[in-house]
Short mmCIF file of C-alpha atoms and ligand atoms in Angstrom, two decimals:
data_model
loop_
_atom_site.label_atom_id
_atom_site.label_comp_id
_atom_site.label_asym_id
_atom_site.label_seq_id
_atom_site.Cartn_x
_atom_site.Cartn_y
_atom_site.Cartn_z
CA UNK H 1 69.42 34.04 23.09
CA UNK H 2 67.79 31.12 24.91
CA UNK H 3 67.24 31.04 28.64
CA UNK H 4 68.39 27.43 28.60
CA UNK H 5 70.15 25.41 25.98
CA UNK H 6 70.96 21.74 26.38
CA UNK H 7 72.82 19.73 23.75
CA UNK H 8 73.37 15.97 23.53
CA UNK H 9 73.16 15.54 27.27
CA UNK H 10 74.03 12.07 28.57
CA UNK H 11 73.88 10.82 32.12
CA UNK H 12 74.63 7.27 33.15
CA UNK H 13 74.41 6.45 36.85
CA UNK H 14 76.71 3.59 37.86
CA UNK H 15 76.67 0.79 37.08
CA UNK H 16 74.63 1.44 33.93
CA UNK H 17 71.36 3.35 34.48
CA UNK H 18 71.03 5.53 31.38
CA UNK H 19 69.01 8.32 32.96
CA UNK H 20 69.49 10.76 30.03
CA UNK H 21 70.24 9.57 26.50
CA UNK H 22 71.44 12.53 24.49
CA UNK H 23 68.86 15.19 25.32
CA UNK H 24 68.53 18.36 23.22
CA UNK H 25 66.38 21.13 24.59
CA UNK H 26 66.12 24.88 24.21
CA UNK H 27 63.86 27.11 26.22
CA UNK H 28 63.27 30.74 25.29
CA UNK H 29 63.64 33.62 27.70
CA UNK H 30 60.35 34.44 29.40
CA UNK H 31 58.84 31.04 28.64
CA UNK H 32 56.64 29.09 31.05
CA UNK H 33 57.93 25.65 30.20
CA UNK H 34 56.64 22.29 31.40
CA UNK H 35 58.80 19.21 31.60
CA UNK H 36 56.57 16.19 31.86
CA UNK H 37 57.27 12.50 32.08
CA UNK H 38 56.54 9.39 34.14
CA UNK H 39 58.43 8.44 37.31
CA UNK H 40 62.07 7.75 36.57
CA UNK H 41 61.97 9.47 33.16
CA UNK H 42 65.00 11.63 33.97
CA UNK H 43 63.41 15.00 34.86
CA UNK H 44 65.14 15.50 38.21
CA UNK H 45 68.42 14.28 36.74
CA UNK H 46 68.17 16.90 34.00
CA UNK H 47 67.39 19.61 36.54
CA UNK H 48 70.20 18.41 38.83
CA UNK H 49 72.70 18.68 35.97
CA UNK H 50 71.51 22.16 34.94
CA UNK H 51 71.96 23.33 38.53
CA UNK H 52 75.40 21.78 38.84
CA UNK H 53 74.32 19.31 41.52
CA UNK H 54 74.77 16.21 39.36
CA UNK H 55 77.72 15.59 37.03
CA UNK H 56 76.87 14.84 33.42
CA UNK H 57 78.73 12.25 31.37
CA UNK H 58 78.72 14.31 28.19
CA UNK H 59 76.90 17.14 26.44
CA UNK H 60 76.56 20.87 26.96
CA UNK H 61 74.37 23.08 29.10
CA UNK H 62 74.20 26.86 28.87
CA UNK H 63 72.00 29.38 30.65
CA UNK H 64 71.58 32.78 28.95
CA UNK H 65 74.49 31.81 26.71
CA UNK H 66 76.85 31.06 29.60
CA UNK H 67 78.33 27.57 29.48
CA UNK H 68 77.95 25.50 32.65
CA UNK H 69 81.44 23.98 32.36
CA UNK H 70 83.16 27.30 31.71
CA UNK H 71 81.41 29.42 34.33
CA UNK H 72 79.34 27.33 36.77
CA UNK H 73 79.10 30.14 39.32
CA UNK H 74 77.46 32.57 36.86
CA UNK H 75 75.08 29.85 35.72
CA UNK H 76 74.17 29.06 39.33
CA UNK H 77 73.53 32.72 40.13
CA UNK H 78 71.07 33.03 37.25
CA UNK H 79 69.03 30.07 38.49
CA UNK H 80 66.55 29.74 41.32
CA UNK H 81 65.80 26.12 42.11
CA UNK H 82 63.01 24.49 44.07
CA UNK H 83 64.10 20.85 44.33
CA UNK H 84 61.75 17.88 44.51
CA UNK H 85 62.93 16.89 47.99
CA UNK H 86 63.05 19.24 50.99
CA UNK H 87 66.71 20.01 51.53
CA UNK H 88 66.94 22.67 54.21
CA UNK H 89 68.13 22.45 57.78
CA UNK H 90 64.96 21.74 59.75
CA UNK H 91 66.39 23.40 62.88
CA UNK H 92 66.87 26.77 61.18
CA UNK H 93 64.01 29.27 61.12
CA UNK H 94 62.30 30.34 57.90
CA UNK H 95 63.96 33.74 58.00
CA UNK H 96 67.41 32.22 58.61
CA UNK H 97 67.01 29.79 55.72
CA UNK H 98 66.10 32.49 53.21
CA UNK H 99 68.75 34.89 54.51
CA UNK H 100 71.50 32.26 54.52
CA UNK H 101 70.72 31.57 50.88
CA UNK H 102 71.09 35.28 50.15
CA UNK H 103 74.45 35.08 51.93
CA UNK H 104 75.64 32.40 49.48
CA UNK H 105 75.08 34.89 46.69
CA UNK H 106 76.93 37.67 48.50
CA UNK H 107 73.86 39.82 49.08
CA UNK H 108 74.40 42.41 51.77
CA UNK H 109 72.68 41.62 55.10
CA UNK H 110 70.15 44.48 55.24
CA UNK H 111 69.17 44.05 51.58
CA UNK H 112 68.83 40.31 52.13
CA UNK H 113 66.62 40.82 55.17
CA UNK H 114 64.28 43.17 53.31
CA UNK H 115 64.01 40.77 50.38
CA UNK H 116 63.52 37.74 52.64
CA UNK H 117 60.74 39.45 54.58
CA UNK H 118 59.07 40.56 51.35
CA UNK H 119 59.17 37.07 49.81
CA UNK H 120 58.03 35.29 52.96
CA UNK H 121 55.11 37.73 53.19
CA UNK H 122 54.18 37.19 49.54
CA UNK H 123 54.19 33.46 50.15
CA UNK H 124 52.01 33.73 53.25
CA UNK H 125 54.72 32.86 55.77
CA UNK H 126 54.95 36.16 57.67
CA UNK H 127 53.76 34.55 60.87
CA UNK H 128 56.38 31.76 60.59
CA UNK H 129 59.52 33.89 60.35
CA UNK H 130 61.04 32.57 63.57
CA UNK H 131 59.59 29.07 63.41
CA UNK H 132 62.09 26.24 62.73
CA UNK H 133 61.44 24.81 59.26
CA UNK H 134 60.92 21.33 60.70
CA UNK H 135 57.71 22.54 62.35
CA UNK H 136 56.10 23.71 59.12
CA UNK H 137 53.44 21.74 57.26
CA UNK H 138 54.35 20.20 53.89
CA UNK H 139 52.72 23.01 51.90
CA UNK H 140 54.48 25.66 54.01
CA UNK H 141 57.83 23.93 53.44
CA UNK H 142 57.25 24.11 49.68
CA UNK H 143 56.52 27.82 49.90
CA UNK H 144 59.63 28.32 52.00
CA UNK H 145 61.69 26.64 49.27
CA UNK H 146 60.16 28.99 46.68
CA UNK H 147 61.05 32.03 48.81
CA UNK H 148 64.58 30.69 49.21
CA UNK H 149 64.91 30.11 45.45
CA UNK H 150 63.91 33.68 44.64
CA UNK H 151 65.96 35.65 47.15
CA UNK H 152 68.76 36.47 44.69
CA UNK H 153 66.37 37.56 41.90
CA UNK H 154 67.18 34.73 39.48
CA UNK H 155 66.40 35.05 35.77
CA UNK H 156 65.26 31.45 35.54
CA UNK H 157 63.16 29.67 38.16
CA UNK H 158 63.19 25.87 38.06
CA UNK H 159 60.56 24.03 40.06
CA UNK H 160 60.70 20.25 40.40
CA UNK H 161 57.18 19.12 41.31
CA UNK H 162 56.46 22.17 43.45
CA UNK H 163 52.84 21.31 44.10
CA UNK H 164 53.23 17.66 45.12
CA UNK H 165 51.16 17.28 48.28
CA UNK H 166 49.91 20.86 48.24
CA UNK H 167 46.17 21.36 48.69
CA UNK H 168 44.07 22.81 45.89
CA UNK H 169 43.55 26.33 47.21
CA UNK H 170 47.21 26.66 48.12
CA UNK H 171 48.20 25.34 44.71
CA UNK H 172 46.11 28.03 43.07
CA UNK H 173 47.72 30.79 45.09
CA UNK H 174 51.21 29.37 44.45
CA UNK H 175 50.55 29.39 40.73
CA UNK H 176 49.16 32.94 40.85
CA UNK H 177 52.40 33.94 42.52
CA UNK H 178 54.58 32.11 39.99
CA UNK H 179 52.58 33.47 37.05
CA UNK H 180 53.18 36.97 38.41
CA UNK H 181 56.93 36.25 38.43
CA UNK H 182 56.68 35.01 34.84
CA UNK H 183 54.90 38.22 33.81
CA UNK H 184 57.86 40.22 35.08
CA UNK H 185 60.00 38.33 32.54
CA UNK H 186 61.29 35.46 34.66
CA UNK H 187 61.61 32.19 32.76
CA UNK H 188 59.80 29.37 34.55
CA UNK H 189 60.66 25.71 34.07
CA UNK H 190 58.57 23.24 35.93
CA UNK H 191 57.99 19.54 36.27
CA UNK H 192 54.63 18.33 37.46
CA UNK H 193 52.52 15.22 37.47
CA UNK H 194 49.37 17.34 37.56
CA UNK H 195 48.72 17.58 33.85
CA UNK H 196 45.83 19.99 34.23
CA UNK H 197 48.36 22.37 35.79
CA UNK H 198 50.70 22.04 32.83
CA UNK H 199 47.79 22.50 30.43
CA UNK H 200 46.64 25.72 32.02
CA UNK H 201 50.03 27.25 32.87
CA UNK H 202 52.68 26.20 30.36
CA UNK H 203 53.19 27.82 26.97
CA UNK H 204 55.49 25.03 25.84
CA UNK H 205 55.90 21.45 26.96
CA UNK H 206 58.50 18.72 26.53
CA UNK H 207 57.68 15.14 27.37
CA UNK H 208 60.57 13.00 28.51
CA UNK H 209 60.43 9.23 28.73
CA UNK H 210 63.25 6.79 29.55
CA UNK H 211 65.86 9.49 29.13
CA UNK H 212 64.64 10.72 25.72
CA UNK H 213 62.56 13.72 24.75
CA UNK H 214 59.61 12.23 22.90
CA UNK H 215 57.65 15.46 22.39
CA UNK H 216 58.62 19.11 22.44
CA UNK H 217 56.01 21.57 21.32
CA UNK H 218 53.68 24.39 22.23
CA UNK H 219 50.92 23.28 24.60
CA UNK H 220 48.27 24.18 22.03
CA UNK H 221 49.96 22.14 19.24
CA UNK H 222 50.29 19.20 21.59
CA UNK H 223 46.63 19.31 22.48
CA UNK H 224 45.81 19.60 18.80
CA UNK H 225 47.37 16.19 18.28
CA UNK H 226 44.73 14.61 20.41
CA UNK H 227 42.63 12.51 18.09
CA UNK H 228 39.89 11.45 20.44
CA UNK H 229 38.31 12.89 23.53
CA UNK H 230 36.03 11.15 25.96
CA UNK H 231 33.01 13.01 27.32
CA UNK H 232 30.52 12.11 29.98
CA UNK H 233 26.94 13.16 29.28
CA UNK H 234 24.56 13.57 32.21
CA UNK H 235 21.07 13.02 30.89
CA UNK H 236 17.48 12.66 31.98
CA UNK H 237 16.30 9.05 32.35
CA UNK H 238 17.40 7.07 29.26
CA UNK H 239 15.07 4.29 28.15
CA UNK H 240 16.94 2.60 25.31
CA UNK H 241 20.23 3.65 23.84
CA UNK H 242 19.54 4.48 20.18
CA UNK H 243 22.01 3.40 17.57
CA UNK H 244 23.92 6.44 16.32
CA UNK H 245 27.07 7.11 14.33
CA UNK H 246 28.93 7.73 17.56
CA UNK H 247 30.94 5.54 19.94
CA UNK H 248 28.36 5.78 22.72
CA UNK H 249 28.12 3.72 25.86
CA UNK H 250 25.41 3.69 28.53
CA UNK H 251 27.05 3.90 31.95
CA UNK H 252 23.80 3.93 33.93
CA UNK H 253 20.17 5.09 33.53
CA UNK H 254 21.20 8.74 33.45
CA UNK H 255 24.77 8.70 32.16
CA UNK H 256 26.34 8.20 28.75
CA UNK H 257 29.97 8.11 27.75
CA UNK H 258 31.08 9.05 24.26
CA UNK H 259 34.46 8.78 22.56
CA UNK H 260 34.45 11.57 20.01
CA UNK H 261 36.86 11.54 17.09
CA UNK H 262 38.52 14.78 16.03
CA UNK H 263 36.37 14.77 12.88
CA UNK H 264 33.12 14.47 14.82
CA UNK H 265 31.31 17.47 16.28
CA UNK H 266 29.78 17.61 19.72
CA UNK H 267 26.87 19.68 18.38
CA UNK H 268 26.02 16.91 15.85
CA UNK H 269 25.94 14.37 18.65
CA UNK H 270 23.68 16.65 20.72
CA UNK H 271 21.31 17.15 17.79
CA UNK H 272 21.13 13.39 17.14
CA UNK H 273 20.47 12.65 20.80
CA UNK H 274 17.77 15.30 20.96
CA UNK H 275 16.10 13.81 17.88
CA UNK H 276 16.02 10.46 19.65
CA UNK H 277 14.38 12.03 22.70
CA UNK H 278 17.43 12.01 24.96
CA UNK H 279 17.81 15.17 27.03
CA UNK H 280 21.42 15.99 27.88
CA UNK H 281 21.67 18.18 30.95
CA UNK H 282 25.45 18.54 31.35
CA UNK H 283 28.67 17.46 29.65
CA UNK H 284 32.16 17.09 31.00
CA UNK H 285 35.53 15.82 29.79
CA UNK H 286 36.15 12.40 31.27
CA UNK H 287 39.87 12.99 31.69
CA UNK H 288 42.03 16.01 31.34
CA UNK H 289 42.99 16.42 27.68
CA UNK H 290 46.72 16.53 28.25
CA UNK H 291 46.42 13.41 30.37
CA UNK H 292 44.79 11.57 27.48
CA UNK H 293 47.61 12.62 25.15
CA UNK H 294 50.25 11.80 27.73
CA UNK H 295 48.93 8.29 28.23
CA UNK H 296 48.86 7.82 24.46
CA UNK H 297 52.45 8.94 24.07
CA UNK H 298 54.05 7.32 27.06
CA UNK H 299 52.09 4.09 27.15
CA UNK H 300 51.71 3.77 23.39
CA UNK H 301 47.92 3.92 23.51
CA UNK H 302 45.76 4.10 20.38
CA UNK H 303 46.13 7.18 18.17
CA UNK H 304 43.45 6.64 15.56
CA UNK H 305 41.97 9.55 13.66
N1 LIG A 401 71.59 8.90 42.53
C1 LIG A 401 71.19 7.96 41.67
N2 LIG A 401 71.86 6.81 41.51
C2 LIG A 401 71.47 5.87 40.63
N3 LIG A 401 70.39 5.99 39.85
C3 LIG A 401 69.66 7.12 39.96
C4 LIG A 401 70.00 8.16 40.87
N4 LIG A 401 69.10 9.17 40.76
C5 LIG A 401 68.23 8.76 39.81
N5 LIG A 401 68.55 7.54 39.33
C6 LIG A 401 67.86 6.79 38.26
O1 LIG A 401 67.82 7.61 37.11
C7 LIG A 401 66.55 7.49 36.45
C8 LIG A 401 65.92 8.87 36.34
O2 LIG A 401 65.58 9.33 37.64
P1 LIG A 401 65.02 10.81 37.92
O3 LIG A 401 65.01 11.02 39.39
O4 LIG A 401 65.79 11.77 37.08
O5 LIG A 401 63.54 10.67 37.34
P2 LIG A 401 62.30 11.68 37.42
O6 LIG A 401 61.82 11.86 36.01
O7 LIG A 401 62.65 12.89 38.18
O8 LIG A 401 61.22 10.81 38.20
P3 LIG A 401 60.07 11.27 39.27
O9 LIG A 401 58.89 11.74 38.47
O10 LIG A 401 59.77 10.00 39.99
O11 LIG A 401 60.64 12.34 40.18
C9 LIG A 401 65.75 6.49 37.27
O12 LIG A 401 65.91 5.23 36.67
C10 LIG A 401 66.41 6.53 38.63
O13 LIG A 401 66.29 5.30 39.29
MG1 LIG A 402 61.97 13.72 39.90
#
């Protein structure tokens, strides 16, 4: 049984913004699933519908086999949601916010308190228990929303751009935390604009654009589709750029850029450069690989072999 199953989902905002145009999507239990797409693609709308916060026009949504229309309460109780926008009462304290959420799910007070304290500690907010949420920094507010989403032990955690505006070290620790949840069997569904995050975390990825799913595959198969990669080569002083069978460009006296086709090998390029007396000291990918693919798919860039 799938963690999430979506069939022919349509959403039209009045007067006629077709935010979702018949989306089909299934996500397996235990998956770490990435939902990617440009601004306005329909990601938050999809998440809003799954959580019962936005009404769909047509289509079906089920979570662990339970239909959203038939039993919205059960669906809601299986989901933990971290929305894109902060949506808590800024005058309530961190502890109150997490405990009130537990109250919505009928969790007994003492159990809720223990769980809230545990989650807030795991998310590094132990010293903010009695601080009103409005006085937290942006990154702390995100972590508070994660604690709140997890208090009722959901089977599926949905995160809508959870790391927007979160600094790098905090992002890393947030992902460590979420990966740990995933290892315990929790299904994770996330949207992010940080493609390197999706590349390193997600097992499967769907790309949504203008209300349609334009790709839905394992992360490794998606990356396999990439036909060209751009590398930057940091070299020792380059006199003249030799002519080689590679798409090479001299950026400055010590830097080359190469666009390597899938059929070309980096080691062949290195050997050729060495033969021509060019010493390559370091190599790096110019852009993240998923980013290159994403741009190709969404902006219709070149896809030559
Ligand atoms: N409440 C609303 N009323 C009318 N149109 C809306 C509403 N919410 C979203 N839309 C429109 O629906 C489309 C999809 O928006 P949505 O917020 O789902 O995109 P998104 O993929 O989450 O984008 P982002 O990456 O910017 O968060 C956009 O054209 C948006 O303008
Ligand atoms: Mg959004």
